CSV table of C-alpha atoms in Angstrom, one decimal:
chain,number,residue,atom,x,y,z
A,508,MET,CA,0.0,0.0,0.0
A,509,PRO,CA,1.3,3.5,-0.8
A,510,THR,CA,1.5,4.9,2.7
A,511,LEU,CA,3.3,1.9,4.0
A,512,THR,CA,6.3,2.7,1.7
A,513,PHE,CA,5.7,6.4,2.1
A,514,ARG,CA,6.1,6.4,5.9
A,515,ARG,CA,9.4,4.4,5.7
A,516,LEU,CA,10.9,7.1,3.5
A,517,PHE,CA,9.8,10.0,5.5
A,518,THR,CA,11.8,11.3,8.4
A,519,ARG,CA,10.8,13.7,11.2
A,520,SER,CA,12.8,16.4,9.6
A,521,ARG,CA,11.4,18.8,7.0
A,522,CYS,CA,11.4,17.6,3.4
A,523,CYS,CA,11.8,19.8,0.4
A,524,ALA,CA,9.1,19.9,-2.3
A,525,VAL,CA,11.1,17.8,-4.7
A,526,GLN,CA,11.7,15.1,-2.1
A,527,VAL,CA,8.0,14.9,-1.2
A,528,VAL,CA,6.9,14.6,-4.9
A,529,VAL,CA,9.5,11.9,-5.6
A,530,ILE,CA,8.6,10.0,-2.5
A,531,GLY,CA,4.9,10.2,-3.2
A,532,LEU,CA,5.4,8.9,-6.7
A,533,LEU,CA,7.7,6.1,-5.7
A,534,SER,CA,5.4,5.0,-2.9
A,535,PHE,CA,2.4,4.8,-5.2
A,536,PHE,CA,4.0,2.8,-7.9
A,537,MET,CA,5.8,0.4,-5.6
A,538,GLY,CA,2.7,-0.2,-3.6
A,539,THR,CA,0.0,-0.8,-6.3
A,540,THR,CA,1.6,-3.5,-8.5
A,541,ALA,CA,-1.4,-5.3,-10.0
A,542,GLN,CA,-1.8,-9.0,-9.6
A,543,ALA,CA,-2.9,-11.1,-12.5
A,544,ARG,CA,-4.2,-14.4,-13.7
A,545,ALA,CA,-2.2,-16.8,-15.8
A,546,PRO,CA,-3.9,-18.4,-18.9
A,547,VAL,CA,-5.7,-21.5,-18.0
A,548,VAL,CA,-3.8,-24.8,-18.4
A,549,ASN,CA,-6.0,-27.5,-20.1
A,550,LEU,CA,-5.4,-30.6,-18.0
A,551,GLY,CA,-8.1,-32.5,-20.1
A,552,ASN,CA,-6.0,-32.2,-23.3
A,553,ALA,CA,-2.9,-33.4,-21.5
A,554,ALA,CA,-4.8,-36.4,-20.1
A,555,ALA,CA,-6.1,-37.3,-23.6
A,556,ALA,CA,-2.7,-37.1,-25.3
A,557,GLY,CA,-2.1,-39.9,-27.8
A,558,ASP,CA,0.8,-42.4,-27.6
A,559,GLU,CA,3.3,-41.9,-30.4
A,560,SER,CA,6.2,-43.4,-28.4
A,561,ALA,CA,6.4,-46.3,-30.9
A,562,ASP,CA,7.3,-43.9,-33.7
A,563,GLY,CA,10.6,-42.9,-32.3
A,564,LEU,CA,12.1,-39.7,-31.0
A,565,PHE,CA,10.2,-37.4,-33.4
A,566,GLY,CA,7.0,-39.5,-33.4
A,567,PHE,CA,5.0,-36.6,-31.9
A,568,LEU,CA,5.5,-34.7,-35.2
A,569,SER,CA,3.3,-37.3,-37.1
A,570,ASN,CA,0.1,-35.7,-35.7
A,571,TRP,CA,1.3,-32.2,-34.8
A,572,LYS,CA,-1.5,-30.4,-36.7
A,573,ARG,CA,-4.3,-32.2,-34.9
A,574,ASP,CA,-2.8,-33.0,-31.5
A,575,SER,CA,-3.8,-30.9,-28.5
A,576,ASN,CA,-0.2,-30.9,-27.2
A,577,LEU,CA,2.9,-30.2,-29.2
A,578,LEU,CA,4.8,-33.0,-27.6
A,579,GLY,CA,1.9,-35.4,-27.7
A,580,SER,CA,2.4,-38.1,-25.0
A,581,MET,CA,6.0,-36.9,-24.3
A,582,TRP,CA,7.5,-40.2,-25.7
A,583,GLY,CA,5.0,-42.3,-23.7
A,584,LEU,CA,5.5,-40.5,-20.4
A,585,ARG,CA,2.0,-39.1,-20.2
A,586,THR,CA,0.6,-42.5,-21.1
A,587,ALA,CA,2.5,-44.3,-18.3
A,588,MET,CA,1.6,-41.6,-15.8
A,589,GLY,CA,-2.1,-41.8,-16.8
A,590,LYS,CA,-2.1,-45.5,-15.8
A,591,ALA,CA,-1.0,-44.4,-12.3
A,592,GLY,CA,-3.7,-41.7,-12.1
A,593,LEU,CA,-1.4,-38.8,-12.9
A,594,VAL,CA,-1.8,-36.0,-15.4
A,595,PHE,CA,1.1,-33.8,-16.4
A,596,ALA,CA,0.5,-30.5,-18.3
A,597,LEU,CA,3.1,-28.0,-19.5
A,598,GLN,CA,2.2,-24.7,-21.1
A,599,GLU,CA,4.2,-21.7,-22.4
A,600,THR,CA,2.8,-18.2,-22.8
A,601,SER,CA,5.0,-15.8,-24.7
A,602,GLU,CA,4.1,-12.3,-25.7
A,603,ILE,CA,5.5,-9.0,-27.0
A,604,PHE,CA,3.8,-5.7,-26.3
A,605,GLY,CA,4.9,-2.2,-27.3
A,606,ASN,CA,3.4,1.3,-26.7
A,607,VAL,CA,3.3,3.4,-29.8
A,608,THR,CA,2.1,6.5,-27.9
A,609,GLY,CA,2.1,7.8,-24.3
A,610,GLY,CA,3.7,6.4,-21.2
A,611,THR,CA,7.0,7.5,-19.8
A,612,ARG,CA,8.8,6.3,-23.0
A,613,ARG,CA,8.1,4.4,-26.1
A,614,GLY,CA,9.3,0.9,-26.7
A,615,ALA,CA,8.5,-2.8,-26.7
A,616,ALA,CA,9.2,-5.7,-24.3
A,617,TYR,CA,9.0,-9.5,-24.3
A,618,ASP,CA,7.7,-11.5,-21.4
A,619,GLY,CA,6.8,-15.1,-20.9
A,620,LEU,CA,5.5,-17.7,-18.5
A,621,THR,CA,6.0,-21.4,-18.3
A,622,VAL,CA,3.5,-23.3,-16.1
A,623,ALA,CA,3.9,-27.0,-15.1
A,624,VAL,CA,1.0,-28.8,-13.5
A,625,LEU,CA,0.9,-32.3,-12.0
A,626,GLN,CA,-2.4,-33.7,-10.8
A,627,LEU,CA,-3.2,-37.0,-9.1
A,628,ASN,CA,-6.6,-38.7,-9.2
A,629,THR,CA,-6.7,-40.7,-5.9
A,630,GLN,CA,-9.4,-43.0,-7.1
A,631,ARG,CA,-7.5,-44.1,-10.2
A,632,ALA,CA,-4.2,-44.2,-8.3
A,633,PHE,CA,-5.2,-46.2,-5.3
A,634,GLY,CA,-9.0,-46.5,-5.1
A,635,TRP,CA,-9.7,-43.4,-2.9
A,636,TYR,CA,-12.9,-41.9,-4.2
A,637,GLY,CA,-13.3,-38.2,-4.8
A,638,GLY,CA,-9.8,-37.0,-4.1
A,639,THR,CA,-7.5,-34.8,-6.2
A,640,PHE,CA,-4.0,-33.6,-5.4
A,641,GLN,CA,-2.4,-30.9,-7.5
A,642,VAL,CA,1.0,-29.1,-7.5
A,643,SER,CA,2.1,-26.5,-10.0
A,644,MET,CA,5.2,-24.5,-10.7
A,645,GLU,CA,5.9,-21.2,-12.6
A,646,GLN,CA,8.9,-20.0,-14.5
A,647,ILE,CA,8.6,-16.3,-15.3
A,648,HIS,CA,10.9,-14.7,-17.8
A,649,GLY,CA,11.3,-11.5,-19.8
A,650,ARG,CA,10.5,-7.9,-18.9
A,651,SER,CA,7.4,-5.9,-17.8
A,652,LEU,CA,6.4,-3.2,-20.3
A,653,SER,CA,3.9,-1.8,-17.7
A,654,ASP,CA,6.7,-1.2,-15.2
A,655,ASP,CA,9.4,-0.1,-17.6
A,656,ASN,CA,7.4,2.2,-20.0
A,657,LEU,CA,3.8,2.8,-19.1
A,658,GLN,CA,3.3,4.0,-15.4
A,659,VAL,CA,-0.2,2.5,-15.3
A,660,ALA,CA,-2.2,1.0,-12.4
A,661,GLN,CA,-4.1,-1.6,-14.5
A,662,THR,CA,-1.2,-3.4,-16.1
A,663,ILE,CA,-1.5,-4.6,-19.7
A,664,SER,CA,-0.7,-8.3,-19.3
A,665,GLY,CA,-1.9,-10.9,-16.9
A,666,ILE,CA,1.5,-12.7,-16.9
A,667,GLU,CA,3.7,-9.7,-16.0
A,668,ALA,CA,5.6,-10.5,-12.8
A,669,ASP,CA,9.1,-10.6,-11.3
A,670,ARG,CA,11.4,-13.0,-13.1
A,671,SER,CA,11.6,-16.2,-11.0
A,672,THR,CA,11.1,-19.9,-10.8
A,673,ARG,CA,8.6,-20.7,-8.0
A,674,LEU,CA,6.0,-23.0,-6.5
A,675,TRP,CA,2.6,-21.7,-7.4
A,676,GLU,CA,-0.1,-24.0,-5.9
A,677,MET,CA,-0.1,-27.2,-3.8
A,678,TRP,CA,-3.5,-28.5,-2.6
A,679,PHE,CA,-5.7,-31.5,-1.9
A,680,ASP,CA,-9.4,-31.4,-2.9
A,681,GLN,CA,-11.9,-33.9,-1.6
A,682,LYS,CA,-15.5,-34.4,-2.7
A,683,PHE,CA,-18.2,-35.6,-0.3
A,684,LEU,CA,-21.9,-36.4,-0.1
A,685,ASP,CA,-24.4,-37.6,-2.7
A,686,GLN,CA,-23.6,-36.3,-6.3
A,687,GLN,CA,-20.4,-34.7,-4.8
A,688,ALA,CA,-22.5,-31.9,-3.4
A,689,LEU,CA,-19.7,-30.8,-1.0
A,690,ASP,CA,-16.2,-30.0,-2.2
A,691,ILE,CA,-13.4,-29.1,0.3
A,692,LYS,CA,-9.9,-27.9,-0.8
A,693,ILE,CA,-7.0,-27.4,1.5
A,694,GLY,CA,-3.5,-26.2,0.9
A,695,GLN,CA,-1.5,-23.5,-0.9
A,696,GLN,CA,-4.0,-21.8,-3.3
A,697,SER,CA,-4.1,-19.0,-5.8
A,698,LEU,CA,-7.5,-17.4,-5.3
A,699,ASP,CA,-7.8,-16.0,-8.8
A,700,GLN,CA,-8.4,-19.5,-10.1
A,701,GLU,CA,-12.0,-19.7,-8.7
A,702,TRP,CA,-12.9,-16.6,-6.8
A,703,MET,CA,-14.6,-13.4,-8.2
A,704,VAL,CA,-13.8,-14.7,-11.8
A,705,SER,CA,-15.6,-14.2,-15.1
A,706,SER,CA,-15.0,-17.0,-17.5
A,707,ASN,CA,-15.7,-14.8,-20.6
A,708,ALA,CA,-13.2,-12.2,-19.4
A,709,LEU,CA,-10.3,-14.6,-19.2
A,710,VAL,CA,-9.5,-14.5,-23.0
A,711,PHE,CA,-8.3,-10.9,-22.6
A,712,ALA,CA,-4.7,-10.0,-21.9
A,713,ASN,CA,-5.1,-7.1,-19.5
A,714,THR,CA,-4.4,-8.1,-15.9
A,715,MET,CA,-7.6,-6.7,-14.5
A,716,PHE,CA,-9.7,-9.3,-16.4
A,717,GLY,CA,-8.3,-11.8,-14.0
A,718,TRP,CA,-7.7,-10.6,-10.4
A,719,PRO,CA,-9.6,-7.3,-10.0
A,720,MET,CA,-7.9,-4.0,-9.2
A,721,VAL,CA,-9.4,-3.5,-5.8
A,722,PRO,CA,-7.8,-6.5,-4.1
A,723,SER,CA,-4.6,-6.0,-6.3
A,724,ALA,CA,-4.2,-2.5,-4.9
A,725,ASP,CA,-5.6,-2.9,-1.4
A,726,MET,CA,-4.7,-6.4,-0.1
A,727,PRO,CA,-1.3,-6.9,1.5
A,728,GLY,CA,1.1,-8.0,-1.3
A,729,GLY,CA,-1.7,-7.7,-3.8
A,730,GLY,CA,-3.5,-10.7,-2.4
A,731,PRO,CA,-3.0,-14.4,-3.0
A,732,ALA,CA,-3.2,-14.3,-6.8
A,733,TYR,CA,-0.8,-15.1,-9.6
A,734,PRO,CA,2.1,-15.4,-9.1
A,735,LEU,CA,1.4,-15.7,-5.4
A,736,SER,CA,-0.7,-18.0,-3.3
A,737,SER,CA,-1.7,-18.5,0.4
A,738,LEU,CA,-2.4,-21.4,2.7
A,739,GLY,CA,-6.0,-21.9,3.5
A,740,VAL,CA,-9.2,-24.0,3.1
A,741,ARG,CA,-12.1,-23.5,0.7
A,742,ALA,CA,-15.5,-25.3,0.9
A,743,LYS,CA,-18.1,-25.3,-2.0
A,744,TYR,CA,-21.6,-26.7,-1.5
A,745,TRP,CA,-24.3,-27.4,-4.0
A,746,MET,CA,-27.3,-26.0,-2.2
A,747,ALA,CA,-29.9,-26.8,-4.9
A,748,THR,CA,-30.2,-26.6,-8.6
A,749,PRO,CA,-28.8,-24.0,-9.7
A,750,LEU,CA,-27.4,-22.5,-6.5
A,751,TYR,CA,-24.0,-22.9,-5.0
A,752,VAL,CA,-22.1,-21.3,-2.1
A,753,GLN,CA,-18.4,-21.3,-1.5
A,754,ALA,CA,-16.5,-19.9,1.5
A,755,GLY,CA,-12.9,-19.9,2.4
A,756,VAL,CA,-10.4,-18.8,5.1
A,757,PHE,CA,-6.8,-18.0,4.0
A,758,SER,CA,-3.6,-16.3,5.3
A,759,GLY,CA,-4.1,-12.6,5.5
A,760,SER,CA,-1.0,-12.0,3.4
A,761,PRO,CA,0.9,-14.1,0.9
A,762,ALA,CA,4.3,-13.0,2.4
A,763,HIS,CA,5.7,-12.7,5.9
A,764,ASN,CA,7.2,-9.2,5.2
A,765,VAL,CA,4.6,-6.8,4.0
A,766,SER,CA,7.0,-3.8,3.9
A,767,VAL,CA,8.6,-5.0,0.7
A,768,ASP,CA,7.4,-6.4,-2.6
A,769,ALA,CA,5.7,-9.7,-1.8
A,770,GLN,CA,7.2,-11.5,-4.8
A,771,LYS,CA,10.7,-10.6,-3.5
A,772,SER,CA,9.8,-11.4,0.0
A,773,ASN,CA,8.8,-14.9,-1.1
A,774,PRO,CA,10.8,-15.5,-4.2
A,775,SER,CA,10.5,-19.3,-4.3
A,776,GLY,CA,6.8,-19.5,-3.3
A,777,THR,CA,7.7,-21.9,-0.5
A,778,SER,CA,7.2,-19.4,2.4
A,779,PHE,CA,4.1,-20.8,3.9
A,780,VAL,CA,2.6,-17.9,5.8
A,781,LEU,CA,0.4,-18.6,8.9
A,782,ASN,CA,1.0,-15.6,11.1
A,783,ARG,CA,-0.3,-12.7,9.0
A,784,GLY,CA,-4.0,-12.4,10.0
A,785,VAL,CA,-7.0,-13.9,8.2
A,786,LEU,CA,-8.5,-13.4,4.7
A,787,ALA,CA,-12.1,-14.6,4.7
A,788,LEU,CA,-14.3,-14.9,1.6
A,789,VAL,CA,-17.8,-16.0,0.7
A,790,GLU,CA,-19.4,-16.2,-2.7
A,791,PHE,CA,-22.9,-17.3,-3.9
A,792,GLN,CA,-23.3,-18.6,-7.4
A,793,TYR,CA,-26.3,-19.0,-9.7
A,794,VAL,CA,-25.3,-21.4,-12.6
A,795,TYR,CA,-27.7,-22.1,-15.4
A,796,PRO,CA,-28.0,-24.7,-16.9
A,797,ALA,CA,-26.9,-26.4,-13.8
A,798,LEU,CA,-25.8,-29.9,-13.0
A,799,GLY,CA,-28.8,-32.2,-13.4
A,800,ALA,CA,-31.0,-29.7,-15.2
A,801,MET,CA,-33.4,-31.2,-17.8
A,802,VAL,CA,-34.4,-29.8,-21.2
A,803,SER,CA,-37.4,-31.1,-23.1
A,804,PRO,CA,-37.0,-32.2,-26.7
A,805,ASP,CA,-39.0,-29.3,-28.1
A,806,GLN,CA,-37.3,-26.7,-25.9
A,807,ALA,CA,-34.7,-24.3,-27.4
A,808,ASP,CA,-31.1,-24.6,-26.1
A,809,ALA,CA,-30.7,-22.4,-23.0
A,810,LEU,CA,-28.8,-19.2,-23.0
A,811,SER,CA,-26.3,-20.1,-20.3
A,812,ARG,CA,-25.5,-17.7,-17.5
A,813,VAL,CA,-23.5,-17.5,-14.3
A,814,TYR,CA,-24.2,-14.8,-11.6
A,815,ARG,CA,-21.9,-14.4,-8.6
A,816,ILE,CA,-22.2,-12.1,-5.5
A,817,GLY,CA,-19.6,-12.2,-2.8
A,818,ALA,CA,-17.6,-10.4,-0.2
A,819,TRP,CA,-14.1,-10.6,1.3
A,820,TYR,CA,-12.5,-9.4,4.6
A,821,ASP,CA,-8.8,-9.1,5.5
A,822,SER,CA,-8.0,-8.7,9.2
A,823,GLU,CA,-4.5,-7.3,8.5
A,824,PRO,CA,-3.7,-3.7,9.6
A,825,PHE,CA,-4.1,-1.1,6.9
A,826,ALA,CA,-2.4,2.3,6.6
A,827,ASP,CA,-4.5,5.4,6.4
A,828,GLN,CA,-4.1,7.2,3.1
A,829,TYR,CA,-4.1,10.7,4.5
A,830,TRP,CA,-3.6,10.9,8.3
A,831,ASP,CA,-0.5,10.0,10.3
A,832,ASN,CA,-0.6,8.5,13.9
A,833,MET,CA,-0.7,12.0,15.4
A,834,HIS,CA,-3.7,13.0,13.2
A,835,VAL,CA,-1.5,15.3,11.1
A,836,PRO,CA,-1.7,15.1,7.3
A,837,LEU,CA,1.0,12.7,6.0
A,838,ALA,CA,2.0,15.3,3.4
A,839,SER,CA,2.7,17.9,6.1
A,840,PRO,CA,6.3,18.7,7.0
A,841,ALA,CA,5.2,18.3,10.6
A,842,SER,CA,4.0,14.8,10.1
A,843,SER,CA,5.7,11.9,11.9
A,844,GLY,CA,5.6,9.9,8.6
A,845,VAL,CA,4.0,7.0,10.4
A,846,ALA,CA,0.5,6.4,9.0
A,847,ARG,CA,-2.5,5.9,11.2
A,848,ARG,CA,-3.4,2.2,11.4
A,849,HIS,CA,-6.8,0.7,10.8
A,850,ARG,CA,-7.9,-2.9,11.6
A,851,GLY,CA,-9.2,-4.8,8.6
A,852,LEU,CA,-10.7,-4.0,5.2
A,853,PHE,CA,-13.7,-5.5,3.4
A,854,SER,CA,-15.1,-5.3,-0.1
A,855,LEU,CA,-18.3,-6.4,-1.9
A,856,TYR,CA,-18.5,-7.6,-5.5
A,857,ALA,CA,-20.8,-9.0,-8.2
A,858,VAL,CA,-19.9,-10.9,-11.4
A,859,VAL,CA,-22.2,-11.6,-14.5
A,860,ASP,CA,-21.5,-14.0,-17.4
A,861,GLN,CA,-24.5,-14.0,-19.8
A,862,MET,CA,-24.9,-15.6,-23.2
A,863,LEU,CA,-27.0,-13.2,-25.3
A,864,TRP,CA,-27.3,-15.3,-28.5
A,865,HIS,CA,-26.3,-18.6,-30.0
A,866,SER,CA,-26.6,-20.0,-33.5
A,867,HIS,CA,-29.2,-22.7,-34.1
A,868,TYR,CA,-26.9,-24.3,-36.7
A,869,ASP,CA,-23.6,-24.0,-34.9
A,870,PRO,CA,-23.7,-24.6,-31.1
A,871,ASN,CA,-20.1,-23.1,-30.7
A,872,ARG,CA,-21.2,-19.8,-32.2
A,873,THR,CA,-22.2,-17.6,-29.3
A,874,PHE,CA,-22.3,-13.9,-28.4
A,875,ASN,CA,-21.7,-13.2,-24.7
A,876,VAL,CA,-21.5,-10.3,-22.3
A,877,PHE,CA,-19.7,-10.1,-18.9
A,878,GLY,CA,-19.4,-7.6,-16.1
A,879,ARG,CA,-17.8,-7.3,-12.7
A,880,ALA,CA,-18.0,-4.6,-10.2
A,881,MET,CA,-16.2,-4.4,-6.8
A,882,GLY,CA,-16.0,-1.7,-4.2
A,883,THR,CA,-15.3,-0.9,-0.6
A,884,PRO,CA,-16.7,2.0,1.5
A,885,GLN,CA,-13.5,2.1,3.6
A,886,SER,CA,-11.8,4.5,1.4
A,887,ASP,CA,-9.7,6.0,4.2
A,888,ARG,CA,-7.4,2.9,4.1
A,889,ALA,CA,-7.9,1.8,0.5
A,890,PRO,CA,-5.8,3.2,-2.4
A,891,ASN,CA,-8.5,2.0,-4.8
A,892,ASP,CA,-12.1,1.9,-3.7
A,893,PHE,CA,-13.9,0.8,-6.8
A,894,SER,CA,-13.2,-1.2,-10.0
A,895,LEU,CA,-15.3,-2.2,-13.0
A,896,ASN,CA,-14.9,-4.6,-15.9
A,897,PHE,CA,-17.3,-5.0,-18.8
A,898,GLY,CA,-17.2,-6.5,-22.3
A,899,PHE,CA,-18.4,-8.7,-25.1
A,900,THR,CA,-17.0,-11.9,-26.6
A,901,PHE,CA,-18.0,-13.5,-30.0
A,902,LYS,CA,-17.0,-17.1,-30.2
A,903,ASP,CA,-16.7,-18.7,-33.7
A,904,PRO,CA,-16.9,-15.3,-35.4
A,905,LEU,CA,-15.8,-16.5,-38.8
A,906,PRO,CA,-16.9,-19.5,-40.9
A,907,TYR,CA,-15.0,-22.6,-40.2
A,908,ARG,CA,-13.2,-21.0,-37.2
A,909,GLN,CA,-15.0,-22.7,-34.4
A,910,ASP,CA,-12.4,-22.2,-31.7
A,911,ASP,CA,-11.6,-18.5,-32.4
A,912,THR,CA,-12.8,-15.7,-30.2
A,913,LEU,CA,-13.3,-12.0,-30.9
A,914,GLY,CA,-13.5,-9.7,-27.9
A,915,LEU,CA,-14.0,-6.0,-26.9
A,916,ALA,CA,-13.9,-4.9,-23.3
A,917,MET,CA,-13.0,-2.1,-20.9
A,918,GLY,CA,-11.9,-1.6,-17.3
A,919,TYR,CA,-12.1,1.2,-14.9
A,920,THR,CA,-10.6,1.9,-11.4
A,921,HIS,CA,-11.3,4.8,-9.1
A,922,PHE,CA,-8.6,6.0,-6.7
A,923,SER,CA,-10.0,6.7,-3.2
A,924,LYS,CA,-10.9,10.1,-2.0
A,925,ALA,CA,-8.3,9.9,0.8
A,926,LEU,CA,-5.6,9.3,-1.8
A,927,ALA,CA,-6.8,12.3,-3.8
A,928,LYS,CA,-6.9,14.3,-0.6
A,929,PHE,CA,-3.3,13.4,0.1
A,930,ASP,CA,-2.3,14.7,-3.4
A,931,ARG,CA,-4.0,18.0,-2.7
A,932,ALA,CA,-2.3,18.3,0.6
A,933,THR,CA,1.1,17.6,-1.0
A,934,ARG,CA,0.4,20.4,-3.5
A,935,PHE,CA,-0.7,22.7,-0.7
A,936,TYR,CA,2.2,22.2,1.6
A,937,ASN,CA,4.9,22.1,-1.1
A,938,GLY,CA,3.6,24.1,-4.0
A,939,SER,CA,4.6,21.3,-6.3
A,940,TYR,CA,2.9,19.9,-9.3
A,941,MET,CA,0.8,17.1,-7.9
A,942,PRO,CA,-2.6,16.5,-9.7
A,943,SER,CA,-5.2,14.7,-7.6
A,944,GLN,CA,-5.7,11.1,-8.7
A,945,SER,CA,-9.1,10.3,-10.0
A,946,GLY,CA,-9.7,7.3,-12.2
A,947,GLU,CA,-8.0,5.2,-14.9
A,948,THR,CA,-9.8,3.6,-17.9
A,949,TYR,CA,-8.7,1.2,-20.5
A,950,MET,CA,-10.2,-0.6,-23.5
A,951,GLU,CA,-9.0,-3.8,-25.2
A,952,LEU,CA,-9.7,-5.3,-28.6
A,953,MET,CA,-8.4,-8.8,-29.2
A,954,TYR,CA,-8.8,-11.8,-31.5
A,955,GLN,CA,-7.8,-15.2,-30.2
A,956,CYS,CA,-7.0,-17.6,-33.1
A,957,GLN,CA,-6.7,-21.3,-32.6
A,958,MET,CA,-4.0,-22.1,-35.1
A,959,THR,CA,-3.6,-25.8,-34.2
A,960,GLY,CA,-4.8,-27.9,-31.3
A,961,TRP,CA,-1.8,-26.8,-29.3
A,962,LEU,CA,-1.2,-23.2,-30.5
A,963,GLN,CA,-3.2,-20.0,-30.0
A,964,LEU,CA,-2.2,-16.7,-31.4
A,965,GLN,CA,-3.8,-13.5,-30.1
A,966,PRO,CA,-3.2,-10.1,-31.7
A,967,ASP,CA,-4.2,-7.4,-29.1
A,968,PHE,CA,-4.8,-3.6,-28.9
A,969,GLN,CA,-5.2,-1.6,-25.7
A,970,TYR,CA,-5.8,2.1,-25.0
A,971,ILE,CA,-5.3,3.5,-21.5
A,972,PHE,CA,-7.0,6.8,-20.6
A,973,ASN,CA,-5.6,9.0,-17.8
A,974,PRO,CA,-2.9,6.6,-16.7
A,975,SER,CA,-2.8,6.0,-12.9
A,976,GLY,CA,-5.5,8.6,-12.4
A,977,GLY,CA,-3.4,11.5,-13.8
A,978,VAL,CA,-0.1,11.3,-11.8
A,979,PRO,CA,3.0,13.2,-13.0
A,980,ASN,CA,5.3,11.5,-15.4
A,981,THR,CA,8.3,10.2,-13.4
A,982,LEU,CA,10.7,11.4,-16.2
A,983,HIS,CA,8.9,14.8,-16.7
A,984,PRO,CA,7.5,15.7,-13.2
A,985,ASP,CA,5.9,18.9,-14.5
A,986,ARG,CA,3.3,17.1,-16.6
A,987,ARG,CA,1.0,14.1,-16.5
A,988,VAL,CA,1.5,10.8,-18.2
A,989,LYS,CA,-0.1,10.9,-21.6
A,990,ASP,CA,-2.8,8.5,-22.8
A,991,ILE,CA,-1.3,5.2,-24.0
A,992,ALA,CA,-1.8,3.0,-27.1
A,993,VAL,CA,-0.4,-0.5,-26.9
A,994,LEU,CA,-0.1,-3.2,-29.6
A,995,GLY,CA,0.8,-6.8,-28.8
A,996,LEU,CA,0.9,-10.4,-29.8
A,997,ARG,CA,0.4,-13.3,-27.4
A,998,ALA,CA,1.2,-17.0,-28.2
A,999,ILE,CA,-0.1,-19.8,-25.9
A,1000,ILE,CA,1.6,-23.2,-26.6
A,1001,ALA,CA,0.4,-26.4,-24.9
A,1002,LEU,CA,3.5,-28.6,-24.8
């Protein structure tokens, strides 16, 4: 959070205007790194990989156009593992993005993510019904265009993160009751995999279509979302068709040390935090058509939809965005530099995924809308108090392209009134150029093209309005960051 870094850099002595401006900028951008969501790894495709091991070292090339994995069965490894109840999936996401206008400077950057997932079905392995164990690793490489060039809050790519090789998730899931109505998962979990998520939004590249801006900016360390995770337990219960409820309790922070970047504090992902407070979540889901739903022969296919409403609460201490511990404005030269502390922060949210139309001749051809809103009334301790995502997806937009997706969407985040008040106080006390942060908006247009069973290519265009709510450019402190246009290309390879 901004004031956590801010107070460390302040001293009791008077600071000149330039120092205050620089400190304020550094604290904001160090404290609001957005969390993301990595592209989904398709374990089903890995489990169904054919066995080309009899065809020699390059046998996988015999079916490379139609296979769902570039390496097929991995020379028989996947086939042998499958007999023991194991599924192994490996996926590489590589992308290059460049800003042609705006930001602090123009340029391009490559970044990439390799994810390895190993899953064990306990029933197939040793006859234990309803159990699943999963462990996953990440290898993050390349540079972050958002950090290097853009100075934005809502970062342009969901895989941008510190370069590292790290443990991601490690959990055990057990199903109970008739029709597996109760599902309990325990272990190290990344919450962006199943909380507050829109399935239609996940095809987009921008970070905020995965883990939203409010928890990214407000939770300690950005919350337990890619590339981070936290220890905890989640229970999901099928109440009645089509209603579900899930609740979870997790560590209040994904890292022991909240005063530094959480990714640097826990670089290997093996720091299992249990002493950082509690993060509690609850989410109600309406899913139609639901499990067990019946459709009569003369009834038209249903327009599927998923509605979610939920809330989260983190018991960690949160720093005030304006007042210090002596009730003096933090921007004042008389401030102690130690922010006032508040106990806990909560937020409410709602998510909608709605199919608007589908073709009667091609069931894959659909037009969908999604939306997600999240906010907190506790703006005195929250850098961002509201975020919104909204968009459309058109699946199978062109003839004979059943697996392609065209999408247009937007995102918005509002910086809290307390943070804007801090900016005004900085301007008052120091006479420096410090516009009050308001809101940042972006739009994204993308086309996801399924080139082969294992390769997706995704051209992408994004435009960011009022970057970071209108803060000064770090390279030119006398003017704001200009609006930004970004072009990019993403490739997802199932290995």
